[in-house]
Coordinates of N, CA, C and O in Angstrom, one line a residue:
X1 N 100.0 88.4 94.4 CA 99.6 89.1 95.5 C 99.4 88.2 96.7 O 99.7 88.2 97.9
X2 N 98.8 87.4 96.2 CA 98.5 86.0 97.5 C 99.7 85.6 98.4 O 99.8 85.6 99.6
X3 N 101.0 85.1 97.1 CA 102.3 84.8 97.8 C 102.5 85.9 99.1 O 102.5 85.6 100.3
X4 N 102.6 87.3 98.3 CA 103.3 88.1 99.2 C 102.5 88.0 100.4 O 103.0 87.6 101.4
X5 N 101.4 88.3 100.3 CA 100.8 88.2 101.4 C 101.4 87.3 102.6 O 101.8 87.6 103.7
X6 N 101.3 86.2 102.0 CA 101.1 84.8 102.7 C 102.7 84.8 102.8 O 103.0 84.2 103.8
X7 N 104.2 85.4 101.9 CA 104.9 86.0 103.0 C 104.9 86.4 104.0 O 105.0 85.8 105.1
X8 N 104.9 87.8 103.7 CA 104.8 88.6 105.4 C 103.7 88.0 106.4 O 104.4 88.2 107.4
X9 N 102.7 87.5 106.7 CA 102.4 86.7 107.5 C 103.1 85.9 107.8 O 103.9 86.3 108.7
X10 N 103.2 84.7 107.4 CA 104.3 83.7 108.0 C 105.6 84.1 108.4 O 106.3 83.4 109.1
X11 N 106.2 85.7 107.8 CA 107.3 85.9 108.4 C 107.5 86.6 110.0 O 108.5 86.9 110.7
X12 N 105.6 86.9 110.1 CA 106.0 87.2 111.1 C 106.2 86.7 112.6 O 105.3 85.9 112.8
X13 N 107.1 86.8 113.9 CA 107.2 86.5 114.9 C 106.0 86.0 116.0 O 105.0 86.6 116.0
X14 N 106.3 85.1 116.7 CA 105.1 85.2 117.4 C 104.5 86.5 118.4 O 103.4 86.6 118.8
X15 N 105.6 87.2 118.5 CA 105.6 88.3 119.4 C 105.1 89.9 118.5 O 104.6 91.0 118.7
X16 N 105.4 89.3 117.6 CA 104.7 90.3 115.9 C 103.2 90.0 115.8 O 102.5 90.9 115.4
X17 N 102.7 88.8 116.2 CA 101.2 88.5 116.3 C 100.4 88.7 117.3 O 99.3 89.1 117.3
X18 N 101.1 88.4 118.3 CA 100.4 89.3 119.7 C 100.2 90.6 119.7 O 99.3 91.3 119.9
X19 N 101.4 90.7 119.3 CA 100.9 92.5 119.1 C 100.0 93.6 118.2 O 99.4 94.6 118.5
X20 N 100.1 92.5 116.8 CA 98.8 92.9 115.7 C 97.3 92.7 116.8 O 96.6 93.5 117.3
X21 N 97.4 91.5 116.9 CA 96.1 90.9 118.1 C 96.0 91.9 119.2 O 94.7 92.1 119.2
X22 N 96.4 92.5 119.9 CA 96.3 93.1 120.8 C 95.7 94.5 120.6 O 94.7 94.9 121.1
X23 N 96.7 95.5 119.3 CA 95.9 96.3 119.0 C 94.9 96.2 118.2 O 94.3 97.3 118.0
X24 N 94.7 95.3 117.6 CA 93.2 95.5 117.1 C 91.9 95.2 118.0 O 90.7 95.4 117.6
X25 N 92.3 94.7 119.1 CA 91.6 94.2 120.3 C 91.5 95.8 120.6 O 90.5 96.5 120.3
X26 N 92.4 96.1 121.2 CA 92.4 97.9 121.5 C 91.4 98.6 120.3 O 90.6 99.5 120.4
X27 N 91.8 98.0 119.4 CA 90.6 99.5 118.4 C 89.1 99.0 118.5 O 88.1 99.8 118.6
X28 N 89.0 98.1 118.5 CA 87.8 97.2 118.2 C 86.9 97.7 119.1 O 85.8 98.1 118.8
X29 N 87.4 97.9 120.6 CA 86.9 97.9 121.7 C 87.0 99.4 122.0 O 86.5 99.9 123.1
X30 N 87.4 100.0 121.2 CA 87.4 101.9 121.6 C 85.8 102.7 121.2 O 85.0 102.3 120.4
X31 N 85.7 103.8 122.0 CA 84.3 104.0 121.8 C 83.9 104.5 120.3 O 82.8 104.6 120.0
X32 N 84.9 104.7 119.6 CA 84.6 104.7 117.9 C 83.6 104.1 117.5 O 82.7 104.6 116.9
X33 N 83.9 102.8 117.9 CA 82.8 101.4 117.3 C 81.4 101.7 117.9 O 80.6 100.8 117.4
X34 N 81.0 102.4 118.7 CA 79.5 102.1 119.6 C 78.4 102.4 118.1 O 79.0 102.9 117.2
X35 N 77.6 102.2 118.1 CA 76.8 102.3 117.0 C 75.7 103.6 117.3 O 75.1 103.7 118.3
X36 N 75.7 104.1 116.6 CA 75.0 105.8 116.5 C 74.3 105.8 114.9 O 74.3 105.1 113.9
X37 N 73.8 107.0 115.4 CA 72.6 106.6 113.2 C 73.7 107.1 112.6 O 74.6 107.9 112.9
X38 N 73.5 106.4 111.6 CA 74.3 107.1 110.4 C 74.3 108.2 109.6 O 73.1 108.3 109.3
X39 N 74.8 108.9 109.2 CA 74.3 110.1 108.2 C 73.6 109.5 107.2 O 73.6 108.3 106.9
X40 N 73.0 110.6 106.7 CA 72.3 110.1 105.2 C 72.6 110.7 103.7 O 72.1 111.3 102.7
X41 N 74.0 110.1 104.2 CA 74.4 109.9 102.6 C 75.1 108.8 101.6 O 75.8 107.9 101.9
X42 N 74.8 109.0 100.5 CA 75.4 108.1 99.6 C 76.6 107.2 100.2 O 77.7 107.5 100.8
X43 N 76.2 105.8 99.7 CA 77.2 104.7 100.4 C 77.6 104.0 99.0 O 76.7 103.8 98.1
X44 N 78.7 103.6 99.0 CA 78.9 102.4 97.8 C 79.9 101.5 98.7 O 80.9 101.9 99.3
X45 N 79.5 100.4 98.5 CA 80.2 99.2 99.3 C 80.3 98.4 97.9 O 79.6 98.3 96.9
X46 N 81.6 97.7 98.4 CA 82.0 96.5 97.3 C 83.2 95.9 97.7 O 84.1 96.6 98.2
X47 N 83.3 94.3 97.4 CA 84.5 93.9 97.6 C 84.6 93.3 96.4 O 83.9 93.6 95.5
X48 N 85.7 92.1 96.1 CA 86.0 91.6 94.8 C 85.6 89.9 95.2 O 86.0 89.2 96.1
X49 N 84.8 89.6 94.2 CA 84.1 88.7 94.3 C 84.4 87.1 94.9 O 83.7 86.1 95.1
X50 N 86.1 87.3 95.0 CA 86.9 86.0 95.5 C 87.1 86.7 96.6 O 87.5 85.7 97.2
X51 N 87.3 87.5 97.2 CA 87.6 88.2 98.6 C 87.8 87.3 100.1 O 87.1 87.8 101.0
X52 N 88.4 86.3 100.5 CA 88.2 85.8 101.6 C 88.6 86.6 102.8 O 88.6 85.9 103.8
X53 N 88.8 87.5 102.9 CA 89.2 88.6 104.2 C 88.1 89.2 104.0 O 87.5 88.3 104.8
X54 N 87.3 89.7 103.8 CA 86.0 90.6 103.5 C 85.5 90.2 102.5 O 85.8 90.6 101.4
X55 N 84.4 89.2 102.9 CA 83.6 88.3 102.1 C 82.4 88.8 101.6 O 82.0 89.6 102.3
X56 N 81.8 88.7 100.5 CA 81.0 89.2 99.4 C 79.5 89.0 100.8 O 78.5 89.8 100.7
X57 N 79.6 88.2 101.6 CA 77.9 87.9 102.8 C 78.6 89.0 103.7 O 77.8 89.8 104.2
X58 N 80.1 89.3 104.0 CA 80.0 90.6 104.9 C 80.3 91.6 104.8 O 80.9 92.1 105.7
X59 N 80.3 92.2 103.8 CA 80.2 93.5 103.3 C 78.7 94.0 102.6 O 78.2 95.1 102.4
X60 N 78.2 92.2 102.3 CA 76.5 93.1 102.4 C 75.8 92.9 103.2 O 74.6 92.9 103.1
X61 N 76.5 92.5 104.4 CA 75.9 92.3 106.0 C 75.9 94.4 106.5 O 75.1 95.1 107.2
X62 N 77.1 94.7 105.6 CA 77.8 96.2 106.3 C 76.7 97.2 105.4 O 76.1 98.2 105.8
X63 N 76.7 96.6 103.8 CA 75.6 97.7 103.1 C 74.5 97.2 103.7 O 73.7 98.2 103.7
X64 N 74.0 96.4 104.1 CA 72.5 96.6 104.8 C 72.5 97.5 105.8 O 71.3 97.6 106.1
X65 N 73.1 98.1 106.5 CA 73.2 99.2 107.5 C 73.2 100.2 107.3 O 72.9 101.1 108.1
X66 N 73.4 100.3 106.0 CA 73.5 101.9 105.2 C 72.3 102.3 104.5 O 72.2 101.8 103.3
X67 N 71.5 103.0 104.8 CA 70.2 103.2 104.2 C 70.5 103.7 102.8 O 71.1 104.8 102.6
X68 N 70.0 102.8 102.0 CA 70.5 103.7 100.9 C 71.7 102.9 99.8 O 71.8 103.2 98.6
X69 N 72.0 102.5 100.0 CA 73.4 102.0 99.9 C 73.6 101.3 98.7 O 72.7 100.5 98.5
X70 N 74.6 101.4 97.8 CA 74.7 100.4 96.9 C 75.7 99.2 97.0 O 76.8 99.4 97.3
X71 N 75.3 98.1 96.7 CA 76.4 97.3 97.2 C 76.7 96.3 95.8 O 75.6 95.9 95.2
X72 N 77.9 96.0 95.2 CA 77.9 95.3 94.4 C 79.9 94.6 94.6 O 80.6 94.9 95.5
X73 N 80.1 93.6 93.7 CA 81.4 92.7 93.8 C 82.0 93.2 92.5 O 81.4 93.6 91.5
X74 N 83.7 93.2 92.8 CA 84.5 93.3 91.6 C 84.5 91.9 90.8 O 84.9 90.9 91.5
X75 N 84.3 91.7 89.7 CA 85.0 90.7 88.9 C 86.0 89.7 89.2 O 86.8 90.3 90.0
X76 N 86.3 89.0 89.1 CA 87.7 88.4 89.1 C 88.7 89.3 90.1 O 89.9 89.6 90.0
X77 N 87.9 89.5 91.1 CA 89.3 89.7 92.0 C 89.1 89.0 93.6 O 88.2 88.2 93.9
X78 N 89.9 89.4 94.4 CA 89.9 89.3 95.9 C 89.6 90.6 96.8 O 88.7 91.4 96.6
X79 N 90.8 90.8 97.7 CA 90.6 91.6 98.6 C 91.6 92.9 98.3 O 91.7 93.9 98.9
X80 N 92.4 92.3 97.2 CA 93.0 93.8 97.1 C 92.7 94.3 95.3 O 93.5 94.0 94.4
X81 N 91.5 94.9 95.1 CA 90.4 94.9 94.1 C 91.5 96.3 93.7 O 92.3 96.0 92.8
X82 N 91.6 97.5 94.2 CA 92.7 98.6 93.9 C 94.4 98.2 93.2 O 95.1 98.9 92.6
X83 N 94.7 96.7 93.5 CA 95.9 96.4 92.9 C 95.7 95.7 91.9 O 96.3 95.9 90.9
X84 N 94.6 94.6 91.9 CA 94.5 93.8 90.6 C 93.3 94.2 89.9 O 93.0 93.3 89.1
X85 N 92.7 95.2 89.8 CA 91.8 95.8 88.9 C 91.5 97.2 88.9 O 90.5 97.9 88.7
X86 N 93.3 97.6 89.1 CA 92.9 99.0 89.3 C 91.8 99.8 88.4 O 90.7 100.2 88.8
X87 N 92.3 99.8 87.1 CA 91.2 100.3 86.1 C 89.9 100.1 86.9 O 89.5 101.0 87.6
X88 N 89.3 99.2 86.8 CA 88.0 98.8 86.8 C 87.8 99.4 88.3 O 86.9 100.2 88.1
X89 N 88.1 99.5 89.3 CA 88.2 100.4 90.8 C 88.2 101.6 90.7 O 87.4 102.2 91.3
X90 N 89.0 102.1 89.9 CA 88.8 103.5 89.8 C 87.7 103.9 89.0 O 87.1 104.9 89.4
X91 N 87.3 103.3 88.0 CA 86.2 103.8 87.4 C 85.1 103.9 88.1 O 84.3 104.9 88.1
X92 N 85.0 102.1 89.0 CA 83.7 102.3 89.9 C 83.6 104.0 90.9 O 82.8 104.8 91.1
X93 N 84.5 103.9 91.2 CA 84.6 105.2 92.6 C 84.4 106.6 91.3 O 83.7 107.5 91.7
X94 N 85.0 106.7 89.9 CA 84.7 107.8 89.7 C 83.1 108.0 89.3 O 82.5 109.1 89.3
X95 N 82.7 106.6 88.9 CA 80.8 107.4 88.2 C 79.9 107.2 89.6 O 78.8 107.7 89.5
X96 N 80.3 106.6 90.9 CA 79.4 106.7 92.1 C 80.3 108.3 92.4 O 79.4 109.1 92.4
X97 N 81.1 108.8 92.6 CA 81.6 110.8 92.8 C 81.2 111.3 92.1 O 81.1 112.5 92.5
X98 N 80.5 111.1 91.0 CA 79.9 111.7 89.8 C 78.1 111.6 89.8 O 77.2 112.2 89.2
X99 N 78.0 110.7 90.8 CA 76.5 110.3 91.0 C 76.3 109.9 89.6 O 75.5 110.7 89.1
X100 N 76.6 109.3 89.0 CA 75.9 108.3 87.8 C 75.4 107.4 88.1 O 76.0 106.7 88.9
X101 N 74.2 106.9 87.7 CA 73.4 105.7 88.0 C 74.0 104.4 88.2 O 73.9 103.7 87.2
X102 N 74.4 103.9 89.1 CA 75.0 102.7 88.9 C 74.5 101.6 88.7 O 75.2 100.6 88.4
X103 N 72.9 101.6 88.9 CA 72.0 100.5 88.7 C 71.7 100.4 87.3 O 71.1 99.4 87.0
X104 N 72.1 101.3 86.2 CA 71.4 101.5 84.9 C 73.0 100.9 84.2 O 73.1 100.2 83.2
X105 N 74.1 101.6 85.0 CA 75.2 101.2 83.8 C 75.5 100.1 83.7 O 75.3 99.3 84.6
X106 N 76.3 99.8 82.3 CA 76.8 98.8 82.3 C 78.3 98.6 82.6 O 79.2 99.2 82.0
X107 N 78.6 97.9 83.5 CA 79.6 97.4 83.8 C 80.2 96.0 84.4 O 80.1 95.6 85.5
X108 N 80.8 95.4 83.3 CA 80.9 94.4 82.9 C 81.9 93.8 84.4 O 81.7 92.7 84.9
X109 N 82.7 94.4 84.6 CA 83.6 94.5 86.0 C 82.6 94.0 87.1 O 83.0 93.1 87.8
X110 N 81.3 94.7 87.2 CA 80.7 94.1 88.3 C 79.0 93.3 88.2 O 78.0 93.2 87.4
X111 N 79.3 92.8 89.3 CA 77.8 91.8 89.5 C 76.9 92.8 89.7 O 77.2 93.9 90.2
X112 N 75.7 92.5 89.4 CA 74.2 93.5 89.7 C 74.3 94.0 90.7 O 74.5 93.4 91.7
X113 N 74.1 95.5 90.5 CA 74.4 96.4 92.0 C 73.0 96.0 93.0 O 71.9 95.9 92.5
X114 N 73.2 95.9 94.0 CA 72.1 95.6 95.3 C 72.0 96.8 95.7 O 73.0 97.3 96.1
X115 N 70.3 97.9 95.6 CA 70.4 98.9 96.2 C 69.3 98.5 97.5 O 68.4 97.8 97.5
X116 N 70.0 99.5 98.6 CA 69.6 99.5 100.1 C 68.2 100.3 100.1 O 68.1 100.8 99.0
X117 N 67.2 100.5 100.7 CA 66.0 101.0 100.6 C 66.8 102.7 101.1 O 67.6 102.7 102.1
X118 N 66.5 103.6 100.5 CA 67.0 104.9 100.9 C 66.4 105.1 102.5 O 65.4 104.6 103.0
X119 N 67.5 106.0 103.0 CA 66.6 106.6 104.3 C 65.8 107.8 104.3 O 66.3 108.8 103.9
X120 N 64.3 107.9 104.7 CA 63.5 108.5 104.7 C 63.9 109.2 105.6 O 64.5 108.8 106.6
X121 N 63.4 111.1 105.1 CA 63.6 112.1 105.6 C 62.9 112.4 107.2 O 63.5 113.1 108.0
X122 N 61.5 111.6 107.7 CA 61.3 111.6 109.1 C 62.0 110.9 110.1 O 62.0 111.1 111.3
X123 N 62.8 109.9 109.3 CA 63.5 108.7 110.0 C 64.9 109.1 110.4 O 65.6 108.4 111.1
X124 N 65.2 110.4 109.9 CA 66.8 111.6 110.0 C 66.2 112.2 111.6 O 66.5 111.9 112.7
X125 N 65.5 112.8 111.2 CA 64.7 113.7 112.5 C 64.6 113.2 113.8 O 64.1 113.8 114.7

């Protein structure tokens, strides 16, 4: 996965990188991003524990924002946790859809889940 990656990057143009840069400059800066409360519901954040694109400090920089929130790391993977551990990915996403306890199970795929202090019902209001 890394190679390919590190393909198509390097294959791309300089005029191919201005333009990625540019529109992400454009989304970044669109009023999507302004920060508003969040709903209050169930969050599960996670990346894979070698991740250098979305690093295991900033993604639980992102579940600290989420009241509530569970945050834990894939095993042995990086940033594309859905290609190199599919199984273990899908499982996680099916027992947090199922609301199964994720602080109680065992699962060997991931590191101790970090839960967020829930958001209190006066603090919605």
């Amino acid at each position: 996965m890394a190679r390919l990656m590190h393909q198509q990057f390097v294959a791309q143009a300089p005029r191919d990188v201005a333009v990625t840069v540019e529109r992400n400059r454009r989304l970044l800066a669109h009023d999507w991003y302004r920060r508003a409360p969040v709903p209050a519901v169930p969050y599960l954040v996670f990346t894979g524990e070698h991740d250098t694109l979305t690093t295991p400090d900033m993604v639980r920089a992102v579940a600290a924002d989420l009241p509530g929130s569970h945050f834990t790391t894939i095993a042995e993977c990086g940033h594309l946790a859905h290609l190199q551990r599919p199984r273990d990915f899908c499982d996680l996403l099916v027992r947090f859809f199922r609301d199964e306890p994720l602080e109680k199970a065992e699962l060997p795929y991931c590191s101790p889940f970090e839960r967020n202090s829930p958001l209190s019902f006066a603090s919605v209001q």
